[in-house]
CSV table of N, CA and C in Angstrom, one decimal:
chain,number,residue,atom,x,y,z
A,6,MET,N,83.7,81.9,77.1
A,6,MET,CA,84.8,82.5,77.9
A,6,MET,C,84.2,83.5,78.9
A,7,ASP,N,82.9,83.2,79.4
A,7,ASP,CA,82.3,84.1,80.3
A,7,ASP,C,83.0,83.9,81.7
A,8,LEU,N,83.4,85.0,82.3
A,8,LEU,CA,84.0,84.9,83.6
A,8,LEU,C,83.0,84.9,84.8
A,9,VAL,N,81.8,85.0,84.5
A,9,VAL,CA,80.8,84.9,85.6
A,9,VAL,C,80.8,83.5,86.1
A,10,GLY,N,80.9,83.4,87.4
A,10,GLY,CA,81.0,82.1,88.1
A,10,GLY,C,82.4,81.7,88.4
A,11,ARG,N,83.4,82.5,87.9
A,11,ARG,CA,84.8,82.1,88.2
A,11,ARG,C,85.2,82.9,89.4
A,12,GLU,N,86.3,82.4,90.1
A,12,GLU,CA,86.9,83.0,91.2
A,12,GLU,C,87.8,84.2,90.7
A,13,VAL,N,87.6,85.3,91.3
A,13,VAL,CA,88.5,86.5,91.0
A,13,VAL,C,88.9,87.2,92.2
A,14,THR,N,89.9,87.9,92.1
A,14,THR,CA,90.4,88.8,93.2
A,14,THR,C,90.3,90.2,92.8
A,15,VAL,N,89.5,91.0,93.5
A,15,VAL,CA,89.3,92.4,93.1
A,15,VAL,C,90.2,93.3,94.0
A,16,GLU,N,91.2,94.0,93.5
A,16,GLU,CA,92.0,94.8,94.3
A,16,GLU,C,91.5,96.3,94.2
A,17,LEU,N,91.2,96.9,95.3
A,17,LEU,CA,90.6,98.2,95.3
A,17,LEU,C,91.7,99.3,95.4
A,18,LYS,N,91.4,100.5,95.1
A,18,LYS,CA,92.3,101.6,95.2
A,18,LYS,C,92.8,101.9,96.6
A,19,ASN,N,92.0,101.4,97.6
A,19,ASN,CA,92.5,101.6,99.0
A,19,ASN,C,93.3,100.4,99.5
A,20,ASP,N,93.8,99.6,98.6
A,20,ASP,CA,94.7,98.4,98.8
A,20,ASP,C,93.9,97.2,99.4
A,21,LEU,N,92.6,97.3,99.6
A,21,LEU,CA,91.9,96.1,100.1
A,21,LEU,C,91.8,95.2,98.9
A,22,ALA,N,92.0,93.9,99.2
A,22,ALA,CA,91.8,92.9,98.1
A,22,ALA,C,90.7,91.9,98.5
A,23,ILE,N,89.7,91.7,97.7
A,23,ILE,CA,88.6,90.9,98.0
A,23,ILE,C,88.5,89.7,97.0
A,24,ARG,N,88.5,88.5,97.5
A,24,ARG,CA,88.4,87.3,96.6
A,24,ARG,C,87.0,86.8,96.7
A,25,GLY,N,86.4,86.4,95.5
A,25,GLY,CA,85.1,85.9,95.5
A,25,GLY,C,84.7,85.4,94.1
A,26,THR,N,83.5,84.9,94.1
A,26,THR,CA,82.9,84.4,92.8
A,26,THR,C,82.2,85.5,92.1
A,27,LEU,N,82.6,85.7,90.8
A,27,LEU,CA,82.0,86.8,90.0
A,27,LEU,C,80.6,86.5,89.8
A,28,HIS,N,79.7,87.4,90.3
A,28,HIS,CA,78.3,87.2,90.0
A,28,HIS,C,77.8,87.9,88.8
A,29,SER,N,78.2,89.2,88.7
A,29,SER,CA,77.8,90.0,87.6
A,29,SER,C,78.6,91.3,87.5
A,30,VAL,N,78.5,91.9,86.3
A,30,VAL,CA,79.2,93.1,86.0
A,30,VAL,C,78.3,94.0,85.2
A,31,ASP,N,78.3,95.3,85.4
A,31,ASP,CA,77.4,96.1,84.6
A,31,ASP,C,78.2,97.1,83.7
A,32,GLN,N,77.5,98.0,83.0
A,32,GLN,CA,78.1,98.9,82.1
A,32,GLN,C,79.2,99.8,82.7
A,33,TYR,N,79.1,100.1,83.9
A,33,TYR,CA,80.1,100.9,84.6
A,33,TYR,C,81.2,100.1,85.2
A,34,LEU,N,81.2,98.8,84.9
A,34,LEU,CA,82.2,97.8,85.5
A,34,LEU,C,82.0,97.8,87.0
A,35,ASN,N,80.9,98.1,87.5
A,35,ASN,CA,80.5,97.8,88.9
A,35,ASN,C,80.5,96.2,89.0
A,36,ILE,N,80.9,95.7,90.1
A,36,ILE,CA,81.1,94.2,90.2
A,36,ILE,C,80.3,93.7,91.4
A,37,LYS,N,79.6,92.6,91.2
A,37,LYS,CA,79.0,91.9,92.3
A,37,LYS,C,79.7,90.6,92.5
A,38,LEU,N,80.1,90.4,93.8
A,38,LEU,CA,80.9,89.2,94.1
A,38,LEU,C,80.1,88.4,95.2
A,39,GLU,N,80.2,87.1,95.1
A,39,GLU,CA,79.6,86.2,96.1
A,39,GLU,C,80.7,85.4,96.8
A,40,ASN,N,80.3,84.9,98.0
A,40,ASN,CA,81.2,84.1,98.8
A,40,ASN,C,82.5,84.8,99.0
A,41,THR,N,82.4,86.1,99.4
A,41,THR,CA,83.6,86.9,99.4
A,41,THR,C,84.4,86.7,100.7
A,42,ARG,N,85.7,86.8,100.6
A,42,ARG,CA,86.5,86.9,101.8
A,42,ARG,C,87.7,87.9,101.5
A,43,VAL,N,88.1,88.6,102.5
A,43,VAL,CA,89.2,89.6,102.3
A,43,VAL,C,90.5,88.8,102.2
A,44,VAL,N,91.4,89.2,101.4
A,44,VAL,CA,92.6,88.4,101.2
A,44,VAL,C,93.5,88.4,102.4
A,45,ASP,N,93.8,89.6,103.0
A,45,ASP,CA,94.7,89.6,104.1
A,45,ASP,C,93.8,89.9,105.4
A,46,GLN,N,93.1,88.8,105.9
A,46,GLN,CA,92.1,89.1,106.9
A,46,GLN,C,92.6,89.6,108.2
A,47,ASP,N,93.9,89.3,108.5
A,47,ASP,CA,94.5,89.9,109.7
A,47,ASP,C,94.7,91.4,109.6
A,48,LYS,N,95.1,91.8,108.4
A,48,LYS,CA,95.4,93.2,108.2
A,48,LYS,C,94.1,94.0,108.0
A,49,TYR,N,93.1,93.4,107.4
A,49,TYR,CA,91.9,94.1,107.1
A,49,TYR,C,90.7,93.3,107.6
A,50,PRO,N,90.4,93.4,108.9
A,50,PRO,CA,89.3,92.6,109.5
A,50,PRO,C,87.9,93.3,109.3
A,51,HIS,N,87.8,94.2,108.3
A,51,HIS,CA,86.6,94.9,108.2
A,51,HIS,C,85.4,94.1,107.8
A,52,MET,N,85.6,93.1,107.0
A,52,MET,CA,84.4,92.5,106.3
A,52,MET,C,84.3,91.0,106.7
A,53,LEU,N,84.7,90.6,107.9
A,53,LEU,CA,84.7,89.2,108.2
A,53,LEU,C,83.4,88.5,108.0
A,54,SER,N,82.3,89.2,108.2
A,54,SER,CA,81.0,88.6,108.1
A,54,SER,C,80.3,88.9,106.7
A,55,VAL,N,81.0,89.6,105.9
A,55,VAL,CA,80.4,89.9,104.6
A,55,VAL,C,80.6,88.7,103.6
A,56,ARG,N,79.5,88.2,103.0
A,56,ARG,CA,79.7,87.1,102.1
A,56,ARG,C,79.3,87.5,100.7
A,57,ASN,N,78.6,88.6,100.5
A,57,ASN,CA,78.2,89.0,99.1
A,57,ASN,C,78.4,90.5,99.1
A,58,CYS,N,79.0,91.1,98.0
A,58,CYS,CA,79.1,92.5,98.0
A,58,CYS,C,79.0,93.1,96.6
A,59,PHE,N,78.7,94.4,96.6
A,59,PHE,CA,78.7,95.2,95.4
A,59,PHE,C,79.8,96.1,95.5
A,60,ILE,N,80.6,96.2,94.4
A,60,ILE,CA,81.8,97.0,94.4
A,60,ILE,C,81.6,98.1,93.3
A,61,ARG,N,81.7,99.4,93.7
A,61,ARG,CA,81.6,100.4,92.7
A,61,ARG,C,82.8,100.3,91.7
A,62,GLY,N,82.5,100.4,90.4
A,62,GLY,CA,83.6,100.2,89.5
A,62,GLY,C,84.7,101.2,89.6
A,63,SER,N,84.4,102.4,90.0
A,63,SER,CA,85.4,103.5,90.1
A,63,SER,C,86.5,103.2,91.2
A,64,VAL,N,86.2,102.4,92.1
A,64,VAL,CA,87.2,102.1,93.2
A,64,VAL,C,88.1,100.9,92.9
A,65,VAL,N,87.9,100.3,91.8
A,65,VAL,CA,88.7,99.1,91.5
A,65,VAL,C,90.0,99.6,90.9
A,66,ARG,N,91.1,99.0,91.4
A,66,ARG,CA,92.4,99.2,90.7
A,66,ARG,C,92.7,98.0,89.7
A,67,TYR,N,92.6,96.8,90.3
A,67,TYR,CA,92.8,95.6,89.4
A,67,TYR,C,91.7,94.6,89.6
A,68,VAL,N,91.5,93.7,88.6
A,68,VAL,CA,90.8,92.5,88.9
A,68,VAL,C,91.8,91.3,88.4
A,69,GLN,N,92.2,90.5,89.4
A,69,GLN,CA,93.0,89.3,89.1
A,69,GLN,C,92.1,88.2,88.6
A,70,LEU,N,92.4,87.8,87.3
A,70,LEU,CA,91.5,86.9,86.7
A,70,LEU,C,92.1,85.5,86.6
A,71,PRO,N,91.2,84.5,86.5
A,71,PRO,CA,91.8,83.1,86.3
A,71,PRO,C,92.5,83.1,85.0
A,72,SER,N,93.6,82.4,84.9
A,72,SER,CA,94.3,82.2,83.6
A,72,SER,C,93.5,81.2,82.8
A,73,ARG,N,93.8,81.0,81.5
A,73,ARG,CA,93.1,80.2,80.6
A,73,ARG,C,92.8,78.8,81.3
A,74,ARG,N,93.9,78.3,82.0
A,74,ARG,CA,93.8,77.0,82.6
A,74,ARG,C,92.7,76.9,83.6
A,75,GLY,N,92.3,78.1,84.1
A,75,GLY,CA,91.1,78.0,85.0
A,75,GLY,C,91.4,78.2,86.4
A,76,GLY,N,92.6,78.4,86.8
A,76,GLY,CA,92.8,78.5,88.3
A,76,GLY,C,93.9,79.5,88.5
A,77,HIS,N,94.0,80.0,89.8
A,77,HIS,CA,95.2,80.7,90.2
A,77,HIS,C,95.2,80.5,91.7
B,23,MET,N,99.0,97.6,44.7
B,23,MET,CA,99.2,97.6,46.2
B,23,MET,C,97.9,97.9,46.9
B,24,ALA,N,97.5,97.1,47.8
B,24,ALA,CA,96.3,97.4,48.6
B,24,ALA,C,96.6,98.5,49.6
B,25,THR,N,95.6,99.4,49.8
B,25,THR,CA,95.8,100.4,50.8
B,25,THR,C,95.7,99.8,52.2
B,26,GLU,N,96.4,100.3,53.2
B,26,GLU,CA,96.5,99.7,54.5
B,26,GLU,C,95.7,100.6,55.5
B,27,GLU,N,94.5,100.9,55.2
B,27,GLU,CA,93.8,101.9,56.0
B,27,GLU,C,93.5,101.2,57.4
B,28,GLU,N,93.3,99.9,57.4
B,28,GLU,CA,92.9,99.3,58.7
B,28,GLU,C,94.0,99.4,59.7
B,29,SER,N,95.3,99.4,59.3
B,29,SER,CA,96.4,99.5,60.3
B,29,SER,C,97.0,100.9,60.3
B,30,ALA,N,96.3,101.9,59.7
B,30,ALA,CA,96.9,103.2,59.7
B,30,ALA,C,96.9,103.8,61.1
B,31,VAL,N,98.0,104.5,61.5
B,31,VAL,CA,98.1,105.1,62.8
B,31,VAL,C,97.6,106.5,62.6
B,32,LYS,N,96.4,106.8,63.2
B,32,LYS,CA,95.8,108.1,63.0
B,32,LYS,C,95.7,108.8,64.3
B,33,GLU,N,95.5,108.1,65.5
B,33,GLU,CA,95.4,108.8,66.7
B,33,GLU,C,96.2,108.1,67.8
B,34,PRO,N,96.3,108.7,68.9
B,34,PRO,CA,97.2,108.1,70.0
B,34,PRO,C,96.8,106.7,70.3
B,35,LEU,N,95.5,106.3,70.4
B,35,LEU,CA,95.2,104.9,70.7
B,35,LEU,C,95.7,103.9,69.7
B,36,ASP,N,95.9,104.4,68.4
B,36,ASP,CA,96.4,103.5,67.4
B,36,ASP,C,97.8,103.1,67.7
B,37,LEU,N,98.6,103.9,68.4
B,37,LEU,CA,99.9,103.5,68.8
B,37,LEU,C,99.9,102.4,69.8
B,38,ILE,N,98.9,102.4,70.7
B,38,ILE,CA,98.7,101.3,71.6
B,38,ILE,C,98.3,100.0,70.9
B,39,ARG,N,97.5,100.2,69.8
B,39,ARG,CA,97.1,99.0,69.0
B,39,ARG,C,98.3,98.3,68.5
B,40,LEU,N,99.3,99.0,68.1
B,40,LEU,CA,100.5,98.4,67.5
B,40,LEU,C,101.2,97.5,68.6
B,41,SER,N,100.9,97.7,69.9
B,41,SER,CA,101.5,96.8,70.9
B,41,SER,C,100.7,95.6,71.3
B,42,LEU,N,99.5,95.4,70.7
B,42,LEU,CA,98.7,94.3,71.0
B,42,LEU,C,99.5,93.0,70.9
B,43,ASP,N,99.4,92.1,71.9
B,43,ASP,CA,100.1,90.8,71.9
B,43,ASP,C,101.6,91.0,72.1
B,44,GLU,N,102.0,92.2,72.4
B,44,GLU,CA,103.5,92.4,72.7
B,44,GLU,C,103.6,92.8,74.2
B,45,ARG,N,104.8,92.7,74.7
B,45,ARG,CA,105.0,93.1,76.1
B,45,ARG,C,105.1,94.6,76.1
B,46,ILE,N,104.5,95.2,77.2
B,46,ILE,CA,104.5,96.6,77.3
B,46,ILE,C,104.8,97.0,78.8
B,47,TYR,N,105.1,98.3,78.9
B,47,TYR,CA,105.4,98.9,80.2
B,47,TYR,C,104.3,99.8,80.5
B,48,VAL,N,103.7,99.8,81.7
B,48,VAL,CA,102.6,100.7,82.0
B,48,VAL,C,103.0,101.4,83.3
B,49,LYS,N,102.9,102.7,83.3
B,49,LYS,CA,103.1,103.5,84.5
B,49,LYS,C,101.8,103.8,85.1
B,50,LEU,N,101.5,103.5,86.4
B,50,LEU,CA,100.2,103.8,87.0
B,50,LEU,C,100.4,104.8,88.1
B,51,ARG,N,99.3,105.3,88.6
B,51,ARG,CA,99.3,106.2,89.8
B,51,ARG,C,99.7,105.4,91.0
B,52,SER,N,100.0,106.1,92.0
B,52,SER,CA,100.5,105.6,93.3
B,52,SER,C,101.8,104.9,93.1
B,53,ASP,N,102.7,105.4,92.3
B,53,ASP,CA,104.1,104.9,92.2
B,53,ASP,C,104.1,103.4,91.9
B,54,ARG,N,103.2,103.0,90.9
B,54,ARG,CA,103.2,101.6,90.5
B,54,ARG,C,103.6,101.5,89.0
B,55,GLU,N,104.2,100.3,88.7
B,55,GLU,CA,104.5,100.1,87.3
B,55,GLU,C,104.1,98.6,87.0
B,56,LEU,N,103.8,98.4,85.8
B,56,LEU,CA,103.5,97.0,85.3
B,56,LEU,C,104.2,96.7,84.1
B,57,ARG,N,104.6,95.4,84.0
B,57,ARG,CA,105.2,95.0,82.7
B,57,ARG,C,104.5,93.7,82.4
B,58,GLY,N,103.9,93.6,81.2
B,58,GLY,CA,103.2,92.4,80.9
B,58,GLY,C,102.8,92.4,79.4
B,59,LYS,N,102.1,91.3,79.0
B,59,LYS,CA,101.7,91.2,77.6
B,59,LYS,C,100.3,91.8,77.4
B,60,LEU,N,100.2,92.7,76.5
B,60,LEU,CA,98.9,93.4,76.3
B,60,LEU,C,98.0,92.5,75.4
B,61,HIS,N,96.9,92.1,76.1
B,61,HIS,CA,95.9,91.2,75.4
B,61,HIS,C,94.8,92.1,74.8
B,62,ALA,N,94.4,93.1,75.6
B,62,ALA,CA,93.2,94.0,75.1
B,62,ALA,C,93.3,95.3,75.8
B,63,TYR,N,92.7,96.3,75.2
B,63,TYR,CA,92.5,97.6,75.8
B,63,TYR,C,91.3,98.3,75.2
B,64,ASP,N,90.9,99.4,75.8
B,64,ASP,CA,89.8,100.2,75.3
B,64,ASP,C,90.1,101.6,75.4
B,65,GLN,N,89.1,102.5,75.0
B,65,GLN,CA,89.3,103.9,74.9
B,65,GLN,C,89.6,104.5,76.3
B,66,HIS,N,89.2,103.8,77.4
B,66,HIS,CA,89.5,104.3,78.7
B,66,HIS,C,90.8,103.9,79.2
B,67,LEU,N,91.5,103.2,78.4
B,67,LEU,CA,92.8,102.5,78.8
B,67,LEU,C,92.6,101.5,79.8
B,68,ASN,N,91.4,101.0,80.0
B,68,ASN,CA,91.3,99.7,80.7
B,68,ASN,C,92.1,98.7,79.9
B,69,MET,N,92.8,97.8,80.6
B,69,MET,CA,93.6,96.8,79.8
B,69,MET,C,93.5,95.4,80.5
B,70,ILE,N,93.8,94.5,79.6
B,70,ILE,CA,94.0,93.1,80.1
B,70,ILE,C,95.4,92.7,79.8
B,71,LEU,N,96.1,92.4,80.8
B,71,LEU,CA,97.6,92.0,80.7
B,71,LEU,C,97.8,90.6,81.1
B,72,GLY,N,98.7,89.9,80.5
B,72,GLY,CA,99.1,88.6,80.8
B,72,GLY,C,100.5,88.5,81.4
B,73,ASP,N,100.8,87.6,82.3
B,73,ASP,CA,102.1,87.4,82.8
B,73,ASP,C,102.7,88.7,83.3
B,74,VAL,N,102.1,89.3,84.3
B,74,VAL,CA,102.4,90.7,84.7
B,74,VAL,C,103.3,90.7,85.8
B,75,GLU,N,104.3,91.6,85.8
B,75,GLU,CA,105.0,91.9,87.0
B,75,GLU,C,104.6,93.3,87.4
B,76,GLU,N,104.2,93.4,88.7
B,76,GLU,CA,103.9,94.8,89.3
B,76,GLU,C,105.0,95.2,90.2
B,77,ILE,N,105.5,96.4,90.0
B,77,ILE,CA,106.5,97.0,90.9
B,77,ILE,C,105.9,98.2,91.6
B,78,VAL,N,105.9,98.1,93.0
B,78,VAL,CA,105.4,99.2,93.8
B,78,VAL,C,106.6,99.9,94.5
B,79,THR,N,106.7,101.2,94.3
B,79,THR,CA,107.9,101.9,94.9
B,79,THR,C,107.4,102.7,96.1
B,80,THR,N,108.1,102.5,97.2
B,80,THR,CA,107.8,103.3,98.4
B,80,THR,C,109.0,104.0,98.9
B,81,VAL,N,108.9,105.2,99.5
B,81,VAL,CA,110.0,105.9,100.1
B,81,VAL,C,109.8,106.0,101.6
B,82,GLU,N,110.7,105.4,102.4
B,82,GLU,CA,110.6,105.5,103.8
B,82,GLU,C,111.6,106.5,104.3
B,83,ILE,N,111.3,107.3,105.3
B,83,ILE,CA,112.2,108.2,105.9
B,83,ILE,C,112.6,107.8,107.2
B,84,ASP,N,113.9,107.6,107.4
B,84,ASP,CA,114.4,107.1,108.7
B,84,ASP,C,114.2,108.1,109.8
B,85,ASP,N,113.7,107.6,110.9
B,85,ASP,CA,113.4,108.6,112.0
B,85,ASP,C,114.6,109.4,112.5
B,86,GLU,N,115.7,108.7,112.5
B,86,GLU,CA,116.9,109.4,113.1
B,86,GLU,C,117.7,110.2,112.0
B,87,THR,N,118.1,109.5,111.0
B,87,THR,CA,118.9,110.1,110.0
B,87,THR,C,118.2,110.9,109.0
B,88,TYR,N,116.9,110.8,108.9
B,88,TYR,CA,116.1,111.5,107.9
B,88,TYR,C,116.5,111.1,106.5
B,89,GLU,N,117.2,110.0,106.3
B,89,GLU,CA,117.5,109.7,104.9
B,89,GLU,C,116.3,109.0,104.3
B,90,GLU,N,116.3,109.1,103.0
B,90,GLU,CA,115.2,108.5,102.2
B,90,GLU,C,115.6,107.1,101.8
B,91,ILE,N,114.8,106.1,102.2
B,91,ILE,CA,115.0,104.7,101.8
B,91,ILE,C,114.0,104.3,100.7
B,92,VAL,N,114.5,104.1,99.5
B,92,VAL,CA,113.6,103.8,98.4
B,92,VAL,C,113.5,102.3,98.4
B,93,ARG,N,112.2,101.8,98.5
B,93,ARG,CA,112.0,100.3,98.4
B,93,ARG,C,111.1,100.0,97.2
B,94,THR,N,111.4,98.8,96.6
B,94,THR,CA,110.5,98.4,95.6
B,94,THR,C,109.9,97.0,96.0
B,95,THR,N,108.7,96.8,95.8
B,95,THR,CA,108.0,95.5,96.0
B,95,THR,C,107.5,95.0,94.7
B,96,ARG,N,107.9,93.7,94.4
B,96,ARG,CA,107.4,93.1,93.2
B,96,ARG,C,106.5,91.9,93.4
B,97,ARG,N,105.6,91.7,92.5
B,97,ARG,CA,104.8,90.5,92.5
B,97,ARG,C,104.4,90.2,91.1
B,98,THR,N,104.0,88.9,90.9
B,98,THR,CA,103.6,88.5,89.5
B,98,THR,C,102.2,88.0,89.6
B,99,ILE,N,101.4,88.4,88.5
B,99,ILE,CA,100.0,88.0,88.4
B,99,ILE,C,99.8,87.5,87.0
B,100,PRO,N,99.3,86.2,86.9
B,100,PRO,CA,99.2,85.6,85.6
B,100,PRO,C,98.3,86.3,84.6
B,101,PHE,N,97.1,86.9,85.1
B,101,PHE,CA,96.2,87.4,84.2
B,101,PHE,C,95.4,88.6,84.9
B,102,LEU,N,95.5,89.8,84.4
B,102,LEU,CA,95.1,90.9,85.2
B,102,LEU,C,94.3,91.9,84.3
B,103,PHE,N,93.2,92.4,84.9
B,103,PHE,CA,92.4,93.5,84.4
B,103,PHE,C,92.9,94.8,85.1
B,104,VAL,N,93.2,95.8,84.4
B,104,VAL,CA,93.7,97.1,84.9
B,104,VAL,C,92.7,98.2,84.6
B,105,ARG,N,92.2,98.9,85.6
B,105,ARG,CA,91.2,99.9,85.3
B,105,ARG,C,91.9,101.1,84.7
B,106,GLY,N,91.4,101.7,83.7
B,106,GLY,CA,92.1,102.7,82.9
B,106,GLY,C,92.3,104.0,83.7
B,107,ASP,N,91.5,104.3,84.7
B,107,ASP,CA,91.7,105.6,85.3
B,107,ASP,C,92.9,105.7,86.2
B,108,GLY,N,93.6,104.6,86.4
B,108,GLY,CA,94.9,104.6,87.1
B,108,GLY,C,96.1,104.7,86.2
B,109,VAL,N,95.9,104.6,84.9
B,109,VAL,CA,97.0,104.6,84.0
B,109,VAL,C,97.5,106.0,83.7
B,110,ILE,N,98.8,106.1,83.7
B,110,ILE,CA,99.5,107.3,83.4
B,110,ILE,C,100.1,107.2,82.0
B,111,LEU,N,100.9,106.2,81.7
B,111,LEU,CA,101.5,106.0,80.4
B,111,LEU,C,101.7,104.6,80.0
B,112,VAL,N,101.7,104.3,78.7
B,112,VAL,CA,101.9,103.0,78.1
B,112,VAL,C,103.0,103.1,77.1
B,113,SER,N,103.9,102.1,77.2
B,113,SER,CA,105.1,102.2,76.3
B,113,SER,C,105.6,100.8,76.0
B,114,PRO,N,106.4,100.6,75.0
B,114,PRO,CA,107.1,99.3,74.9
B,114,PRO,C,108.0,99.2,76.1
B,115,PRO,N,108.4,98.0,76.5
B,115,PRO,CA,109.2,97.9,77.7
B,115,PRO,C,110.6,98.5,77.5
B,116,LEU,N,111.1,99.2,78.5
B,116,LEU,CA,112.3,99.9,78.4
B,116,LEU,C,113.4,98.9,78.3
B,117,ARG,N,114.3,99.0,77.4
B,117,ARG,CA,115.4,98.0,77.2
B,117,ARG,C,116.6,98.5,78.1
B,118,THR,N,117.0,97.7,79.0
B,118,THR,CA,118.2,98.1,79.8
B,118,THR,C,119.3,97.2,79.3
B,119,THR,N,120.2,97.8,78.4
B,119,THR,CA,121.3,97.1,77.7
B,119,THR,C,120.6,95.9,77.1
């Protein structure tokens, strides 16, 4: 039931939502995502060219996870 | 009679343990509320919730009348991790009639 390799959407405390493939997580719940794209790209054009990112755990509000069936 | 030490309620987190696999209400910072099924939690109040409804409450002030317009925005998320530092309170869902 490892979520590494699955598509997740990380919602940050500044309301930015980033969708990507979960690469890794550490003890602080820092998150590394690959193949990232911002969810509302018109509203948040900040990271159009960013494809991989490291997210500090403390800035995360939610992580939207795939349900058991494997998609969302 | 066997002693039930395993399910004894000793500290506040034990009260949350009683709600595992039940639907709960969570009040978060930034005027947000969640209702969902509690799958897991930890001492930080990080939580995993299933079939979640999020309610975001905003107050707009009309430029002319200065009246407060309270709006709520809802969305549903099937499976959600919530970081504990945003949690204010956890409760069984409030019954409205």
